[in-house]
PDB file of C-alpha atoms and ligand atoms in Angstrom:
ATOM      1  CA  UNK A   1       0.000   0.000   0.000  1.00  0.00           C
ATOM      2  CA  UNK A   2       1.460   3.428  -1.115  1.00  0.00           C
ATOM      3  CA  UNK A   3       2.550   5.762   1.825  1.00  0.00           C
ATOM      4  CA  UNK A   4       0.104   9.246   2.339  1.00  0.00           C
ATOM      5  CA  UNK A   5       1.874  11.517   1.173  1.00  0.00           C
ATOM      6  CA  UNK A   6       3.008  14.551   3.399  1.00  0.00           C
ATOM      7  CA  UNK A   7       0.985  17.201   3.832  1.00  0.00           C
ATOM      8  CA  UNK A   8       1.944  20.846   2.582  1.00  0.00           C
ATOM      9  CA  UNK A   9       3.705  23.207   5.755  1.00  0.00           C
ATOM     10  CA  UNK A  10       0.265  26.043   6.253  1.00  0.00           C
ATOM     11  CA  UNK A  11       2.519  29.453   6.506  1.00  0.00           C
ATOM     12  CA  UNK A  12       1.756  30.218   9.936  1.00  0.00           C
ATOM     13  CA  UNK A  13       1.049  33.753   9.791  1.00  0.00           C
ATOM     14  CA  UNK A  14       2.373  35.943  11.706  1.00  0.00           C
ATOM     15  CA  UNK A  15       4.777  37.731  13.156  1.00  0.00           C
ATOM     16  CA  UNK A  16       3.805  40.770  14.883  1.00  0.00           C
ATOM     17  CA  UNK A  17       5.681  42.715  11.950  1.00  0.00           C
ATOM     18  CA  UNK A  18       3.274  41.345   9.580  1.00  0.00           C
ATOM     19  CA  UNK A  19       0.387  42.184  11.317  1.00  0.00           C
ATOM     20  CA  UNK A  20       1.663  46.020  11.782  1.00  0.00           C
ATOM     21  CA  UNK A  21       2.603  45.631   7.625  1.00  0.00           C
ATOM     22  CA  UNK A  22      -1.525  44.519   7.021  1.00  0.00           C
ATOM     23  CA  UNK A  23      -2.698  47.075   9.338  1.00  0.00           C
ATOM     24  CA  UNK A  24      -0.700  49.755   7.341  1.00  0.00           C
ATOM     25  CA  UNK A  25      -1.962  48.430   3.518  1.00  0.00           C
ATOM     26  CA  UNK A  26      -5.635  49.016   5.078  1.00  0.00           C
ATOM     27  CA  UNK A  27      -5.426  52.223   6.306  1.00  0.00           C
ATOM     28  CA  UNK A  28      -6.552  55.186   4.319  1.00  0.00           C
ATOM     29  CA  UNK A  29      -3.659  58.005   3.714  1.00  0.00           C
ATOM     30  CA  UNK A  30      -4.970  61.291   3.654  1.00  0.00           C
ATOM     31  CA  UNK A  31      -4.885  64.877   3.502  1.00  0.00           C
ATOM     32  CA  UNK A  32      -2.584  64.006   0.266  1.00  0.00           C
ATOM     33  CA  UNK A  33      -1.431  67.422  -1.127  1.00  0.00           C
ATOM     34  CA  UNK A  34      -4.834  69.328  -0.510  1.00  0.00           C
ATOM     35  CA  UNK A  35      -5.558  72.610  -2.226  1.00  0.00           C
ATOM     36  CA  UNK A  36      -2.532  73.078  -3.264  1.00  0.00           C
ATOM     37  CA  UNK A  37      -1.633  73.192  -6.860  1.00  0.00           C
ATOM     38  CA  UNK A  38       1.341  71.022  -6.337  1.00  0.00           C
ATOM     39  CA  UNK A  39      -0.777  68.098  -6.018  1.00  0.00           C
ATOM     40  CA  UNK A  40      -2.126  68.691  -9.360  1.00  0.00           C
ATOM     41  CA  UNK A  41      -1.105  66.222 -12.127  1.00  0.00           C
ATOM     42  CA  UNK A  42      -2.292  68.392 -15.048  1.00  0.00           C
ATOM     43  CA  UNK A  43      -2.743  72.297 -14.849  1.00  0.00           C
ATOM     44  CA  UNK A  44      -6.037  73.589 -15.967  1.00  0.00           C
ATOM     45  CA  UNK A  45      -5.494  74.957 -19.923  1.00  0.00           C
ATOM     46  CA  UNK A  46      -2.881  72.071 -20.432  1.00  0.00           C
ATOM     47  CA  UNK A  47      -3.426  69.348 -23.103  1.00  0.00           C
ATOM     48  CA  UNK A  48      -1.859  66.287 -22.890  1.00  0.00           C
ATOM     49  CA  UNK A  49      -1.207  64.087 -26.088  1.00  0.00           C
ATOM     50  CA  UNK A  50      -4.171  61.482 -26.702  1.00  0.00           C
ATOM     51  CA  UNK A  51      -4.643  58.984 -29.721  1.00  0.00           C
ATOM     52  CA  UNK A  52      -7.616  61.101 -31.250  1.00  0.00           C
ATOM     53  CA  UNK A  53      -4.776  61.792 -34.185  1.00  0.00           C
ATOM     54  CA  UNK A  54      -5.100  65.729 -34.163  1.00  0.00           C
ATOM     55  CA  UNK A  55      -2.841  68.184 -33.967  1.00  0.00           C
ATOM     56  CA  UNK A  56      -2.350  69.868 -29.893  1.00  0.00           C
ATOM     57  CA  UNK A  57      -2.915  72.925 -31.593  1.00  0.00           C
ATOM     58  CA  UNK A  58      -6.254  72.136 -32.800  1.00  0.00           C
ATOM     59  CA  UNK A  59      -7.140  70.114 -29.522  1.00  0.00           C
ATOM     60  CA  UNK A  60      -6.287  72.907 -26.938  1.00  0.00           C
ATOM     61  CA  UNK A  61      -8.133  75.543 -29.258  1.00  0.00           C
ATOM     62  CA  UNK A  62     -11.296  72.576 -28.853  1.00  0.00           C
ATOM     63  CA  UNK A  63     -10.601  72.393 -25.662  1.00  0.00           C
ATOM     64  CA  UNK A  64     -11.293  76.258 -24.933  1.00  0.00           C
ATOM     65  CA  UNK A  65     -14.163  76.362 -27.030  1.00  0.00           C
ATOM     66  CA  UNK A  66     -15.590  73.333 -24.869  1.00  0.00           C
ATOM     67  CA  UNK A  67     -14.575  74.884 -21.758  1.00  0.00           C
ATOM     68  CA  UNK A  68     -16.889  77.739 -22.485  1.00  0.00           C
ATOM     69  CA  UNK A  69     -19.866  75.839 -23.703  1.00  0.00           C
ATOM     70  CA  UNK A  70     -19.381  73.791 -20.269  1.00  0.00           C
ATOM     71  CA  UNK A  71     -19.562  76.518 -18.078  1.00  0.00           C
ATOM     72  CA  UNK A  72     -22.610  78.264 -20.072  1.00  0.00           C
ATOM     73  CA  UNK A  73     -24.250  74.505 -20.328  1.00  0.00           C
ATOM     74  CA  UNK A  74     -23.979  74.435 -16.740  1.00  0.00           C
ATOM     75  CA  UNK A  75     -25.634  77.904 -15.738  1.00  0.00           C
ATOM     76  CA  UNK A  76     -28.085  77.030 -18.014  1.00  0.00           C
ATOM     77  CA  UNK A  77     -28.763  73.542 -16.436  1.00  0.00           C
ATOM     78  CA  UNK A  78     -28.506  74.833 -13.030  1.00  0.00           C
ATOM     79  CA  UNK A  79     -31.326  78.047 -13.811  1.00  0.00           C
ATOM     80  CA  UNK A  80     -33.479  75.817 -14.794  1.00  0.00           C
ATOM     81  CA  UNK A  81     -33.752  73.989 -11.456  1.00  0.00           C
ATOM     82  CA  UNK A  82     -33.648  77.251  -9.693  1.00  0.00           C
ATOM     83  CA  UNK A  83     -37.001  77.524 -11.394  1.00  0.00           C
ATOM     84  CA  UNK A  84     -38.117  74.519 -11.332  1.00  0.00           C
ATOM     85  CA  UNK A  85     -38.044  75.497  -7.669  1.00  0.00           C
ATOM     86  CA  UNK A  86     -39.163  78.951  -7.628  1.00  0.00           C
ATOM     87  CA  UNK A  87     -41.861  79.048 -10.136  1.00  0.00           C
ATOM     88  CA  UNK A  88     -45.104  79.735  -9.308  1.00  0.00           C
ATOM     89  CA  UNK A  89     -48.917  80.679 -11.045  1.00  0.00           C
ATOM     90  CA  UNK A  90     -51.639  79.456 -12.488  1.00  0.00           C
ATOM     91  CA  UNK A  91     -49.017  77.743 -15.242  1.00  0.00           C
ATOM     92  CA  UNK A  92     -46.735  76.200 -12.091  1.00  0.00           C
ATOM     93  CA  UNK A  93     -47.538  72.366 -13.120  1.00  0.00           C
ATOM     94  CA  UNK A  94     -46.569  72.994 -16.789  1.00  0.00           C
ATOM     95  CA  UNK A  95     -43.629  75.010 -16.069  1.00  0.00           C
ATOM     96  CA  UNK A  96     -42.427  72.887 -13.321  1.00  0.00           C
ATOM     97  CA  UNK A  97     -42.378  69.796 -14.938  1.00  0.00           C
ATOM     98  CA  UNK A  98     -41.030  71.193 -18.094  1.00  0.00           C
ATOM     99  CA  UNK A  99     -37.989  72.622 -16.534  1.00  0.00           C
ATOM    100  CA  UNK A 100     -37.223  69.578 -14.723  1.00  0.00           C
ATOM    101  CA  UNK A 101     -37.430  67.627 -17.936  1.00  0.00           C
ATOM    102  CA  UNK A 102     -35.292  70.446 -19.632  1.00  0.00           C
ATOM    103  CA  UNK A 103     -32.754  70.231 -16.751  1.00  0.00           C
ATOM    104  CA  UNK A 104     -32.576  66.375 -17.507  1.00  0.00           C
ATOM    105  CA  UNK A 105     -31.351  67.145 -21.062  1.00  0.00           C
ATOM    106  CA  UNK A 106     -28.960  69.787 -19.695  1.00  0.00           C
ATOM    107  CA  UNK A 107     -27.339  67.074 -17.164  1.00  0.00           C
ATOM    108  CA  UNK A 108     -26.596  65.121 -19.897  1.00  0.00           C
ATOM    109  CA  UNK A 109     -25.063  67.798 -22.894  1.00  0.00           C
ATOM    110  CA  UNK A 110     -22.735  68.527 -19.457  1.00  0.00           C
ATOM    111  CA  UNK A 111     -21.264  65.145 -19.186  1.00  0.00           C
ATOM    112  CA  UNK A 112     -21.271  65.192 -23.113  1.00  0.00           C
ATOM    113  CA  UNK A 113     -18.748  68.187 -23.093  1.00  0.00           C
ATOM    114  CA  UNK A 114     -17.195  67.651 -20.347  1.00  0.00           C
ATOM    115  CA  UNK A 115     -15.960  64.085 -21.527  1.00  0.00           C
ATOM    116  CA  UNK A 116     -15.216  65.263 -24.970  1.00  0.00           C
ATOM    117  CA  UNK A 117     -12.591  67.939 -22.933  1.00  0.00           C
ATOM    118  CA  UNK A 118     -10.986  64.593 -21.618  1.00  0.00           C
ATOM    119  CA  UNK A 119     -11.039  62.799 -24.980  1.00  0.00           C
ATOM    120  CA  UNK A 120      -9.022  65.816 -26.693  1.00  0.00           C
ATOM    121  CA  UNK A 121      -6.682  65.502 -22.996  1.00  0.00           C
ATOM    122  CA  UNK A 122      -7.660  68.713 -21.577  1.00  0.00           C
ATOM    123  CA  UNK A 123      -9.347  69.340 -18.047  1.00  0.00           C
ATOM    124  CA  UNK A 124     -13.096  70.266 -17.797  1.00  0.00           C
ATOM    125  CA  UNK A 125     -14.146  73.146 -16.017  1.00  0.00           C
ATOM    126  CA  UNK A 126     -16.052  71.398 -13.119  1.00  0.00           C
ATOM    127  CA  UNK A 127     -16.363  73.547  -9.805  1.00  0.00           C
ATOM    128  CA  UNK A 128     -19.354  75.776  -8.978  1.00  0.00           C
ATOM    129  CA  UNK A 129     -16.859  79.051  -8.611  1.00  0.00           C
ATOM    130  CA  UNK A 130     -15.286  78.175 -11.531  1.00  0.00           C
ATOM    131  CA  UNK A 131     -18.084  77.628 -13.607  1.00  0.00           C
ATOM    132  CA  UNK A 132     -19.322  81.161 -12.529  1.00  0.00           C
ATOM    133  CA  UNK A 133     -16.404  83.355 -13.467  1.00  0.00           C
ATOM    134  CA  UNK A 134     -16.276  81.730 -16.755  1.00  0.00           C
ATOM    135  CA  UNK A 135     -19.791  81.756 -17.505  1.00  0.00           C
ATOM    136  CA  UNK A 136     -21.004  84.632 -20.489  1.00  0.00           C
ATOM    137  CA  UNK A 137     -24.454  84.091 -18.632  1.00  0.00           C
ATOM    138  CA  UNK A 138     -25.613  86.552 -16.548  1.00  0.00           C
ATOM    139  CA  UNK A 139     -26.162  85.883 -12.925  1.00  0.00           C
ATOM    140  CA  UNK A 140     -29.539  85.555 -11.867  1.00  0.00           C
ATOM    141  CA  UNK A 141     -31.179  86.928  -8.686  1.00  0.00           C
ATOM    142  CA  UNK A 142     -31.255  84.846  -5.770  1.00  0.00           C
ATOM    143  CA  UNK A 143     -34.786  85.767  -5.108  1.00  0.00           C
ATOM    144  CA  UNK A 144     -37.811  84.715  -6.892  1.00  0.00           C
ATOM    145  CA  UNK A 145     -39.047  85.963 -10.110  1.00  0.00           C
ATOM    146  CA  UNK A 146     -42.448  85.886 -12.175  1.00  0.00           C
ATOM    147  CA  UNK A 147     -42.739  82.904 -14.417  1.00  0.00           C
ATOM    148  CA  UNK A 148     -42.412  85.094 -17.207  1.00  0.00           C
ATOM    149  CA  UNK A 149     -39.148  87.209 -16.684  1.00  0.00           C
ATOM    150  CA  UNK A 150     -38.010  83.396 -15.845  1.00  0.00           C
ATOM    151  CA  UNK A 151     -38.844  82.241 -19.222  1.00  0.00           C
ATOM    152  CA  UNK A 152     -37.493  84.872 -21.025  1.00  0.00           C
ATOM    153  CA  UNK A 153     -34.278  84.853 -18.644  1.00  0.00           C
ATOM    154  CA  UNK A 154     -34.011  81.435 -20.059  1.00  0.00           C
ATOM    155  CA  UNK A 155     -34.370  82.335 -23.228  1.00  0.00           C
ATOM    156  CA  UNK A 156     -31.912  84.498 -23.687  1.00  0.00           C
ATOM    157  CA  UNK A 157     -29.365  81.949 -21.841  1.00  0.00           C
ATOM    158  CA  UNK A 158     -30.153  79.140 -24.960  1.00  0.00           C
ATOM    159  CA  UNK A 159     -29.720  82.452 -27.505  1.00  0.00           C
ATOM    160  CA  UNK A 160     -26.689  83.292 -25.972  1.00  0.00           C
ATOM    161  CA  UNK A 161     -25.351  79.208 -25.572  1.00  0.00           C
ATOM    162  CA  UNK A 162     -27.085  78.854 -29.580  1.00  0.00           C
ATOM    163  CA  UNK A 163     -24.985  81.759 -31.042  1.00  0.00           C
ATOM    164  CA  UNK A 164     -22.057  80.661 -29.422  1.00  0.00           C
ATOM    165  CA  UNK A 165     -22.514  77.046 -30.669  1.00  0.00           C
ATOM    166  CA  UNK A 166     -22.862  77.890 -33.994  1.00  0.00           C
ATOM    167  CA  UNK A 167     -19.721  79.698 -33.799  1.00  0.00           C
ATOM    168  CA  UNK A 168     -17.864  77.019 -31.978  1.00  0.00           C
ATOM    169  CA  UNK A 169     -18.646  74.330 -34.370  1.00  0.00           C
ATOM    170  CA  UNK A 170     -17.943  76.274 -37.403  1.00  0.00           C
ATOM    171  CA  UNK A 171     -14.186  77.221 -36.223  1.00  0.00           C
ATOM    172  CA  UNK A 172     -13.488  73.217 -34.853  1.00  0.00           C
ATOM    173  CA  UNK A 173     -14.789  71.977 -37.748  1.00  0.00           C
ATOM    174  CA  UNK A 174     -12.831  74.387 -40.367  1.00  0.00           C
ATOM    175  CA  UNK A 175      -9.679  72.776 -37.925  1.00  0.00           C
ATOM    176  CA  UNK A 176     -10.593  69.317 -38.604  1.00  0.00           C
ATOM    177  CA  UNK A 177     -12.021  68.800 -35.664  1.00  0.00           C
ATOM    178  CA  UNK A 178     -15.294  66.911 -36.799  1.00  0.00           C
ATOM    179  CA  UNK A 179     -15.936  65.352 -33.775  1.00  0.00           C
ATOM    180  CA  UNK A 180     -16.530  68.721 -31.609  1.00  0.00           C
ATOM    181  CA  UNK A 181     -17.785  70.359 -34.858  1.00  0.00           C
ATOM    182  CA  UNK A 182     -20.665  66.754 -34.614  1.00  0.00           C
ATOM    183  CA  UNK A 183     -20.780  67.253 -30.703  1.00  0.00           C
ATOM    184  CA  UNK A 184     -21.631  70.791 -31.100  1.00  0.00           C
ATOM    185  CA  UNK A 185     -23.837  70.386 -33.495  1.00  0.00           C
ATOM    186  CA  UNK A 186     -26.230  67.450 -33.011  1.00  0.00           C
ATOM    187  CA  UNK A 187     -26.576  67.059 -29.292  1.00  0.00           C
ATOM    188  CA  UNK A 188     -25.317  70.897 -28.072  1.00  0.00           C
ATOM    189  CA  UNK A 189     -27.621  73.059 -30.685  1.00  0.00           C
ATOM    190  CA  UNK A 190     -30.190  70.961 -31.543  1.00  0.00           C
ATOM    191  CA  UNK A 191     -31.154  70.476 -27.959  1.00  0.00           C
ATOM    192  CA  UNK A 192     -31.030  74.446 -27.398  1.00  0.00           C
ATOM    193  CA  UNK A 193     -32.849  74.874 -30.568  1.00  0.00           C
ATOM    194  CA  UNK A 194     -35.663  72.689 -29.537  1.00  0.00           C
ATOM    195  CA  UNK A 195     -35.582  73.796 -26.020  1.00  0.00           C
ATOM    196  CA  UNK A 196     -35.872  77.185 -26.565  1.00  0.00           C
ATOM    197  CA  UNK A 197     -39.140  76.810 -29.020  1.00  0.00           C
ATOM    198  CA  UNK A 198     -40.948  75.216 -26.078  1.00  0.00           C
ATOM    199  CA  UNK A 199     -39.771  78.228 -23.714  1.00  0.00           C
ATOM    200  CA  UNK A 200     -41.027  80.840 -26.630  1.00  0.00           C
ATOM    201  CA  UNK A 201     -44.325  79.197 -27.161  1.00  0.00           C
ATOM    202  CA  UNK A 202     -45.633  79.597 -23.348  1.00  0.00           C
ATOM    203  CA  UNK A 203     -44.751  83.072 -23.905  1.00  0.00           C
ATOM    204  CA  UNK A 204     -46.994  83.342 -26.696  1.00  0.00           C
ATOM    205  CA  UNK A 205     -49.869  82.206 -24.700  1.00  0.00           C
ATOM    206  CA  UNK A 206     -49.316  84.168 -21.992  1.00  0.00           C
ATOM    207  CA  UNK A 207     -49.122  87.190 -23.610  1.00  0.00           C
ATOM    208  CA  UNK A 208     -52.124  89.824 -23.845  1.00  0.00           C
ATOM    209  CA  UNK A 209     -53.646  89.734 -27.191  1.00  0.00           C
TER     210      UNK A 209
HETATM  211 FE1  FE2 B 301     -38.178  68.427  -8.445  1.00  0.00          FE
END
């Protein structure tokens, strides 16, 4: 009859180095670097090469032209809850609901530009403070307004973000830059376009004849 065969040595854990060596690989490190722009691995207005196959020229000139579409994308998004919130009147169901469901589409052109910013290797504009010195928007008042000077506050935010658009696409499009230029375009304008039509038409209704 064949002998068992030994079995394997279990590594006995532990020394009470080891245990101090697991402790350590659990336990969070932090205050790393804080607020300081040391810690920073990119600056803010730096590109970095990516394997989109355009020039850094033509991505860091994207870049900027994304960066302000962010930050007026993000006013925009961010007035619309504030009325969402604040509205009131005989239209407040319509209105409310409609701005919520605008804000929904706003949310996502954000993330849309934002991520293209990170596909050309550039940093997004992300921080409320931030986003408000580099917004071309201008700053609403904390208070509450009629329904109407809200609509046509909005308004004029999707002219403003429209015109700019336009422009944007045209100049990273003439740099070969078709994928901003499409970005722009089909999900930046088109939802403005259409967004704005449905602000301009309660308007209408509301107005004395
Ligand atoms: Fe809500």
């Amino acid at each position: 009859m064949p002998k068992a065969s030994k079995p394997l040595p279990v590594k006995q854990k532990s020394s009470k180095g080891d245990i101090a060596q697991d402790k350590r690989s659990v336990k969070p490190l932090l205050h790393q670097q804080q607020q300081t722009h040391s810690g920073e691995t990119q600056s803010y207005g730096e590109v970095v090469p990516r394997p989109h196959g355009l020039r850094e020229k033509v991505a860091k000139k994207s870049v900027e032209l994304l960066n302000q579409a962010l930050a007026d994308t993000i006013t925009l998004r961010d007035m619309y809850k504030k009325h969402h919130w604040q509205v009131v009147g005989p239209t407040f169901n319509e209105l409310h609901l409609m701005e919520d469901k605008h804000y929904e589409a706003q949310v996502e052109l954000v993330d849309a530009i934002a991520e293209r910013i990170q596909v050309l290797g550039g940093i997004s504009l992300a921080m409320a403070a931030d986003v408000a010195e580099a917004t071309q928007i201008p700053r609403p008042p904390k208070g509450r307004e009629p329904a109407s000077v809200q609509l046509s506050r909005l308004i004029d935010a999707h002219t403003h973000v429209i015109k700019q658009c336009r422009a944007s696409a045209k100049k990273a499009g003439d740099a070969g830059d078709s994928g901003t230029d499409d970005l722009l375009v089909s999900q930046v304008l088109r939802t403005n376009e259409l967004q704005v039509w449905f602000l301009s038409e309660h308007l209408v209704a509301a107005s004395p004849v």
